[in-house]
Amino acid sequence: MSTVEKVGAGAGTYVDQRLGSNRFLKRSLSKVFPDHWSFMLGEIALYSFIVILLTGTYLTLFYKPSMVEVIYQGSYVPLKGIAMSEAYASSLDISFDVRGGLLLRQMHHWAALIFVAAVSVHLLRIFFTGAFRKPREFNWIIGVVLLTLALGAGFSGYSLPDDLLSGTGLQIARGIVQAIPIIGTWGAFLLFGGQFPGDDFISRIYSVHILLIPGLILALVTVHLMMVWVQKHTQFPGPGRTNNNVVGYPLMPVYMAKAGGFFFIVFGIIALLGGLVSINPIWIFGPYTPDQVSAGSQPDWYIGWLDGMLRTMPNWETAVGGITISWNVFIPAVVLPGLIFTAMALYPFLEAWVTGDKREHHLLDRPRNAPVRTAIGVMSLTFYMLLWIGGANDIIATTFDLSINAITWFLRVALFVLPPLAFVFTKRVCLGLQRKDRDKLLHGYESGRILRLPHGEFVEVHEPLDVKERAIIESRLMTDHAPLPMPASVDAAGVANKHYRVKRLQAKLSRVWYADQIPAPTMAEIEEGQHHAAHGALSEAPLHAHADALENVPFHGGVLHTPGEEKTNQEQLNDRGGHL
Amino acid sequence: MKSLVARRRHPLALALLLLFALAAVAGIYAVASASAPAIASDSTQTQVEEGKKLYLEGCSSCHGLGAEGTVNGPTLIGVGAAAVDFQVSSGRMPLAAPGAQAQAGPAMYDEKEVAQLAAYVASLAPGPQIPTAEDLNTDNVDVALGGLLFRTNCAQCHQAAGGGGALTQGKYAPSLMGSEPKEIWEAMVTGPQSMPVFSDSSITPDDKRAIIAYIEELQTSASPGGLDLGRIGPVTETVFLFTAVAAALAFAAIWIGMKAR
Ligand code: HEM
């Protein structure tokens, strides 16, 4: 044993004798994780969050969360002598006078954008592959809460520098709070500690930004990962992968090495961005004062859809007994987001109720095999992306020489028309893919080799699927589920079914869910089909083998004959009873 | 400077040198030809008369024979030489096609003719003058004050970085990234189309110079943070995030996912 090993073993024993940790470590380190590039999305979120924590800590050393007015005397000349809040002045100092400050500030902001993007795309991966199904519903809810917290973290951070852009965002946020009927005005006063912008808000949102939200995120991420650990990671279908096993690499050393390496890649990309690509140039926007606003004011990307809703909503208000209810703000900024996030959190339960599927799922769905879910996903994405257009309407108008009013009207129609179209279109595509899968299982895959039959017809030679593809396509057999039966209004004893109406609705929705599914073939049919394809492809071997000699193929009365083959194709065909 | 010396043998250096030479020639020519009408202007009367001729040919169909205005164009009485200089040298006038707003483009008249048109319109009634070199002298002005005034008075339409912004019904405030000091001054004193007039009582000449200095600062300053993405904030940042950054991360994820196989 080398000295290093001795020291290592000694330390290990020392710790183990006190904590009994060796058994735990041994079990944990050999735990197996499945592998797929899309499983890296959650990792990107985790790693960018670590970068956020590191860079954010550095920023706290220099940032001053205070709205006290100061006169700027730093080194950025075009703002010298201007009155501004201490928060803004310290953000300028971080950018121009603190060593490495601008790099870290830009890294922090890029990491924040990447963090929310990774969380969102990670969520899409979970959704489209059905990874939220039993037993992982709770982890899905934690994910939705994490997404909300990420939005809150981003928005609160965006507000800290107290520049013109962030102040404009805050003013809109205050308008949203005020639009809540009855409690709005009072709520806004409470939040800002008086008139806007007041003196308290920055220090309040600072503690939210650096303490409350990161703390909650950290706690929830821990629970999130522990649940993945305990419930095991789902896996995509493949050879040897079933609902009851996990095929992959052990945590140590393969997975650790990969994850560690990936962390440094993500870190590196963020560092490059921070150093090379400008983000949030607060010195251009200037300090916030309520009497200024810049054209083209936009929030960060993850708030863009909310801004889009606000900008697209018609200007509706009603005055009831001296109180004005601003539907134009209340609906798009409070009601709809509330509904959307609630629906998102409840989705796993809604889907399980409709499908009646109470089984555990550790094997992921291929999106095509759940056409309605996939269609709902694409429909929602379409809606979301249209709202992005709404949020950037002024920039789009100037960039593409369009009228802002035309864009708004386009969106008011498109938001109702395009998502349903996306739904129908996606479902069709899924069903088409299902049909293709069925064909492959029943007849093998199309090899691309065209054969001309004696009577002149052209056919394509089919070959059996390889193990991997077959396992992937066949996985559907393990997850398929029949629609729920229609309930009877009275049971066998003639007693009225109390839950008849609810059950009937459930059964009807269930039918919609499974409607048009292309039935998967049975295992026996598949065996037969694959066998047939294998046989067919094999008996074509002579043709196959001489494929390149085809140019000088002599014809015998229209019958293809391969040189070196004693029987003509016609004869071979007859031998096989006319089957290829 | 060191790097400049090191690169003087670069093949591009010759091209650059030629470019400088051409620019210098063009500059001298421009100065020479610009001073020509100044010499001719000792007889203002002839200039007004020449201008009137040009006006009747090119402008009267819309602005009326006596510049009193028609259904096709507003009156020019009292708009001043500055308005004519701004509109005609930026190519907005004569109006080429009806649209949400007159488009800037190549000028239809040379500098001498613009001066004649301006003299004619100025002779109809007093109005804002074309700024002199002294008006536009931005030595010793407070750039930071200019920034403050710019954000208070201009940014709501032209955007804080001067990149321009959308107005309603297809109208827009153009980007100021290529605007000359004279043009900026004239825009402020005449308020073209949807832009308000900033008279000397609302923004003093000193303040106007400060604004001009700040816009020049915006035009010339380097981006301290690296690639500036147009300085318009989150929209281009988002586009960059979901193209370049997403591609880099996806590439890394797929590469890492692939390696152990
Ligand atoms: C949880 C995820 C987080 C997100 C999404 C996030 C996001 C942001 C954003 C978008 C900004 C604006 C930055 C700018 O352009 O100046 C910001 C600023 C800031 N963040 Fe975070 N942040 C997070 C966590 C943290 C943590 C954990 C800390 C401290 C431990 C922190 C400290 C700061 C500070 C001090 C600023 C102000 C910097 C400045 O104004 O220059 N952040 N954050």
PDB file of N, CA and C and ligand atoms in Angstrom, chain A residues 49 52-53 56-57 59-60 63 91 94 105 108-109 112 115 150 153-154 157-158 160-161 206 209-210 214 217 280 300 302, ligand 1:
ATOM      1  N   PHE A  49     -27.308  26.784 -11.055  1.00  0.00           N
ATOM      2  CA  PHE A  49     -27.693  27.311  -9.738  1.00  0.00           C
ATOM      3  C   PHE A  49     -26.465  27.432  -8.834  1.00  0.00           C
ATOM      4  N   ILE A  52     -24.750  30.451  -9.787  1.00  0.00           N
ATOM      5  CA  ILE A  52     -25.492  31.603  -9.269  1.00  0.00           C
ATOM      6  C   ILE A  52     -25.124  31.862  -7.809  1.00  0.00           C
ATOM      7  N   LEU A  53     -25.089  30.783  -7.029  1.00  0.00           N
ATOM      8  CA  LEU A  53     -24.769  30.954  -5.603  1.00  0.00           C
ATOM      9  C   LEU A  53     -23.362  31.534  -5.429  1.00  0.00           C
ATOM     10  N   GLY A  56     -23.256  35.137  -6.903  1.00  0.00           N
ATOM     11  CA  GLY A  56     -24.139  35.996  -6.104  1.00  0.00           C
ATOM     12  C   GLY A  56     -23.482  36.366  -4.778  1.00  0.00           C
ATOM     13  N   THR A  57     -22.804  35.397  -4.179  1.00  0.00           N
ATOM     14  CA  THR A  57     -22.139  35.681  -2.911  1.00  0.00           C
ATOM     15  C   THR A  57     -21.102  36.782  -3.100  1.00  0.00           C
ATOM     16  N   LEU A  59     -21.206  39.142  -5.311  1.00  0.00           N
ATOM     17  CA  LEU A  59     -21.908  40.415  -5.516  1.00  0.00           C
ATOM     18  C   LEU A  59     -22.364  41.020  -4.184  1.00  0.00           C
ATOM     19  N   THR A  60     -22.813  40.147  -3.260  1.00  0.00           N
ATOM     20  CA  THR A  60     -23.296  40.687  -1.975  1.00  0.00           C
ATOM     21  C   THR A  60     -22.204  41.458  -1.240  1.00  0.00           C
ATOM     22  N   TYR A  63     -22.602  45.004  -3.136  1.00  0.00           N
ATOM     23  CA  TYR A  63     -23.896  45.616  -3.428  1.00  0.00           C
ATOM     24  C   TYR A  63     -24.493  46.231  -2.168  1.00  0.00           C
ATOM     25  N   SER A  91     -24.254  49.127  -7.911  1.00  0.00           N
ATOM     26  CA  SER A  91     -24.231  48.238  -9.071  1.00  0.00           C
ATOM     27  C   SER A  91     -23.284  48.772 -10.139  1.00  0.00           C
ATOM     28  N   ILE A  94     -19.847  47.963  -8.953  1.00  0.00           N
ATOM     29  CA  ILE A  94     -19.527  46.564  -9.244  1.00  0.00           C
ATOM     30  C   ILE A  94     -19.099  46.435 -10.704  1.00  0.00           C
ATOM     31  N   ARG A 105     -20.890  39.902 -12.332  1.00  0.00           N
ATOM     32  CA  ARG A 105     -22.275  40.344 -12.499  1.00  0.00           C
ATOM     33  C   ARG A 105     -22.869  39.724 -13.761  1.00  0.00           C
ATOM     34  N   HIS A 108     -23.425  36.078 -13.255  1.00  0.00           N
ATOM     35  CA  HIS A 108     -24.599  35.855 -12.412  1.00  0.00           C
ATOM     36  C   HIS A 108     -25.873  35.951 -13.246  1.00  0.00           C
ATOM     37  N   HIS A 109     -25.928  36.967 -14.080  1.00  0.00           N
ATOM     38  CA  HIS A 109     -27.153  37.171 -14.855  1.00  0.00           C
ATOM     39  C   HIS A 109     -27.309  36.106 -15.951  1.00  0.00           C
ATOM     40  N   ALA A 112     -28.394  33.006 -14.373  1.00  0.00           N
ATOM     41  CA  ALA A 112     -29.810  33.068 -13.999  1.00  0.00           C
ATOM     42  C   ALA A 112     -30.688  32.734 -15.203  1.00  0.00           C
ATOM     43  N   PHE A 115     -30.346  29.112 -15.883  1.00  0.00           N
ATOM     44  CA  PHE A 115     -31.013  28.354 -14.825  1.00  0.00           C
ATOM     45  C   PHE A 115     -32.506  28.214 -15.126  1.00  0.00           C
ATOM     46  N   ALA A 150     -37.963  30.011  -9.191  1.00  0.00           N
ATOM     47  CA  ALA A 150     -36.939  30.488 -10.114  1.00  0.00           C
ATOM     48  C   ALA A 150     -37.381  31.792 -10.766  1.00  0.00           C
ATOM     49  N   ALA A 153     -36.981  34.407  -8.168  1.00  0.00           N
ATOM     50  CA  ALA A 153     -35.572  34.742  -7.969  1.00  0.00           C
ATOM     51  C   ALA A 153     -35.104  35.680  -9.067  1.00  0.00           C
ATOM     52  N   GLY A 154     -35.456  35.337 -10.293  1.00  0.00           N
ATOM     53  CA  GLY A 154     -35.031  36.156 -11.415  1.00  0.00           C
ATOM     54  C   GLY A 154     -35.618  37.554 -11.342  1.00  0.00           C
ATOM     55  N   GLY A 157     -34.076  39.593  -8.572  1.00  0.00           N
ATOM     56  CA  GLY A 157     -32.714  40.000  -8.891  1.00  0.00           C
ATOM     57  C   GLY A 157     -32.681  41.106  -9.919  1.00  0.00           C
ATOM     58  N   TYR A 158     -33.549  40.991 -10.898  1.00  0.00           N
ATOM     59  CA  TYR A 158     -33.656  41.993 -11.967  1.00  0.00           C
ATOM     60  C   TYR A 158     -33.991  43.364 -11.383  1.00  0.00           C
ATOM     61  N   LEU A 160     -32.995  44.491  -8.395  1.00  0.00           N
ATOM     62  CA  LEU A 160     -32.016  45.028  -7.449  1.00  0.00           C
ATOM     63  C   LEU A 160     -31.188  46.203  -7.960  1.00  0.00           C
ATOM     64  N   PRO A 161     -30.657  46.162  -9.197  1.00  0.00           N
ATOM     65  CA  PRO A 161     -29.781  47.275  -9.595  1.00  0.00           C
ATOM     66  C   PRO A 161     -30.487  48.624  -9.610  1.00  0.00           C
ATOM     67  N   TYR A 206     -34.326  42.618  -1.474  1.00  0.00           N
ATOM     68  CA  TYR A 206     -32.980  42.072  -1.352  1.00  0.00           C
ATOM     69  C   TYR A 206     -32.983  40.843  -0.447  1.00  0.00           C
ATOM     70  N   HIS A 209     -34.447  38.095  -2.259  1.00  0.00           N
ATOM     71  CA  HIS A 209     -33.604  37.582  -3.343  1.00  0.00           C
ATOM     72  C   HIS A 209     -32.413  36.770  -2.849  1.00  0.00           C
ATOM     73  N   ILE A 210     -31.777  37.214  -1.772  1.00  0.00           N
ATOM     74  CA  ILE A 210     -30.562  36.488  -1.409  1.00  0.00           C
ATOM     75  C   ILE A 210     -30.786  35.470  -0.289  1.00  0.00           C
ATOM     76  N   PRO A 214     -33.445  31.763  -2.443  1.00  0.00           N
ATOM     77  CA  PRO A 214     -32.383  30.749  -2.587  1.00  0.00           C
ATOM     78  C   PRO A 214     -32.492  29.668  -1.515  1.00  0.00           C
ATOM     79  N   ILE A 217     -35.202  27.372  -2.562  1.00  0.00           N
ATOM     80  CA  ILE A 217     -34.778  26.587  -3.725  1.00  0.00           C
ATOM     81  C   ILE A 217     -33.826  25.487  -3.277  1.00  0.00           C
ATOM     82  N   ASN A 280     -27.583  43.012 -19.676  1.00  0.00           N
ATOM     83  CA  ASN A 280     -28.131  44.050 -18.808  1.00  0.00           C
ATOM     84  C   ASN A 280     -27.167  45.211 -18.586  1.00  0.00           C
ATOM     85  N   ASP A 300     -36.831  40.080 -18.479  1.00  0.00           N
ATOM     86  CA  ASP A 300     -36.035  38.925 -18.889  1.00  0.00           C
ATOM     87  C   ASP A 300     -36.958  37.888 -19.521  1.00  0.00           C
ATOM     88  N   TYR A 302     -38.054  34.901 -19.168  1.00  0.00           N
ATOM     89  CA  TYR A 302     -39.039  34.049 -18.498  1.00  0.00           C
ATOM     90  C   TYR A 302     -40.249  34.833 -18.004  1.00  0.00           C
TER      91      TYR A 302
HETATM   92  C1  HEM C   1     -31.985  31.407  -7.151  1.00  0.00           C
HETATM   93  C2  HEM C   1     -31.588  31.814  -8.240  1.00  0.00           C
HETATM   94  C3  HEM C   1     -31.150  33.233  -8.534  1.00  0.00           C
HETATM   95  C4  HEM C   1     -31.494  33.880  -9.640  1.00  0.00           C
HETATM   96  C5  HEM C   1     -32.383  33.322 -10.763  1.00  0.00           C
HETATM   97  C6  HEM C   1     -30.897  35.190  -9.600  1.00  0.00           C
HETATM   98  C7  HEM C   1     -31.045  36.177 -10.560  1.00  0.00           C
HETATM   99  C8  HEM C   1     -30.530  37.463 -10.493  1.00  0.00           C
HETATM  100  C9  HEM C   1     -30.648  38.461 -11.507  1.00  0.00           C
HETATM  101  C10 HEM C   1     -31.365  38.286 -12.853  1.00  0.00           C
HETATM  102  C11 HEM C   1     -30.032  39.600 -11.069  1.00  0.00           C
HETATM  103  C12 HEM C   1     -29.848  40.931 -11.816  1.00  0.00           C
HETATM  104  C13 HEM C   1     -28.374  40.975 -12.040  1.00  0.00           C
HETATM  105  C14 HEM C   1     -27.854  42.135 -12.746  1.00  0.00           C
HETATM  106  O1  HEM C   1     -27.985  42.192 -13.955  1.00  0.00           O
HETATM  107  O2  HEM C   1     -27.254  42.956 -12.080  1.00  0.00           O
HETATM  108  C15 HEM C   1     -29.513  39.315  -9.777  1.00  0.00           C
HETATM  109  C16 HEM C   1     -28.809  40.218  -8.993  1.00  0.00           C
HETATM  110  C17 HEM C   1     -28.247  39.904  -7.785  1.00  0.00           C
HETATM  111  N1  HEM C   1     -28.222  38.672  -7.171  1.00  0.00           N
HETATM  112 FE1  HEM C   1     -29.141  37.009  -7.800  1.00  0.00          FE
HETATM  113  N2  HEM C   1     -30.164  35.317  -8.467  1.00  0.00           N
HETATM  114  C18 HEM C   1     -30.292  34.148  -7.762  1.00  0.00           C
HETATM  115  C19 HEM C   1     -29.701  33.849  -6.560  1.00  0.00           C
HETATM  116  C20 HEM C   1     -28.866  34.702  -5.843  1.00  0.00           C
HETATM  117  C21 HEM C   1     -28.176  34.350  -4.659  1.00  0.00           C
HETATM  118  C22 HEM C   1     -28.250  32.970  -4.024  1.00  0.00           C
HETATM  119  C23 HEM C   1     -27.485  35.451  -4.259  1.00  0.00           C
HETATM  120  C24 HEM C   1     -26.583  35.656  -3.065  1.00  0.00           C
HETATM  121  C25 HEM C   1     -26.149  34.737  -2.271  1.00  0.00           C
HETATM  122  C26 HEM C   1     -27.746  36.487  -5.201  1.00  0.00           C
HETATM  123  C27 HEM C   1     -27.241  37.774  -5.127  1.00  0.00           C
HETATM  124  C28 HEM C   1     -27.515  38.784  -6.013  1.00  0.00           C
HETATM  125  C29 HEM C   1     -27.107  40.147  -5.853  1.00  0.00           C
HETATM  126  C30 HEM C   1     -26.302  40.734  -4.703  1.00  0.00           C
HETATM  127  C31 HEM C   1     -27.575  40.855  -6.977  1.00  0.00           C
HETATM  128  C32 HEM C   1     -27.411  42.342  -7.304  1.00  0.00           C
HETATM  129  C33 HEM C   1     -26.233  42.515  -8.184  1.00  0.00           C
HETATM  130  C34 HEM C   1     -26.236  43.827  -8.884  1.00  0.00           C
HETATM  131  O3  HEM C   1     -27.186  44.564  -8.755  1.00  0.00           O
HETATM  132  O4  HEM C   1     -25.269  44.084  -9.581  1.00  0.00           O
HETATM  133  N3  HEM C   1     -28.584  36.008  -6.166  1.00  0.00           N
HETATM  134  N4  HEM C   1     -29.825  38.003  -9.451  1.00  0.00           N
END
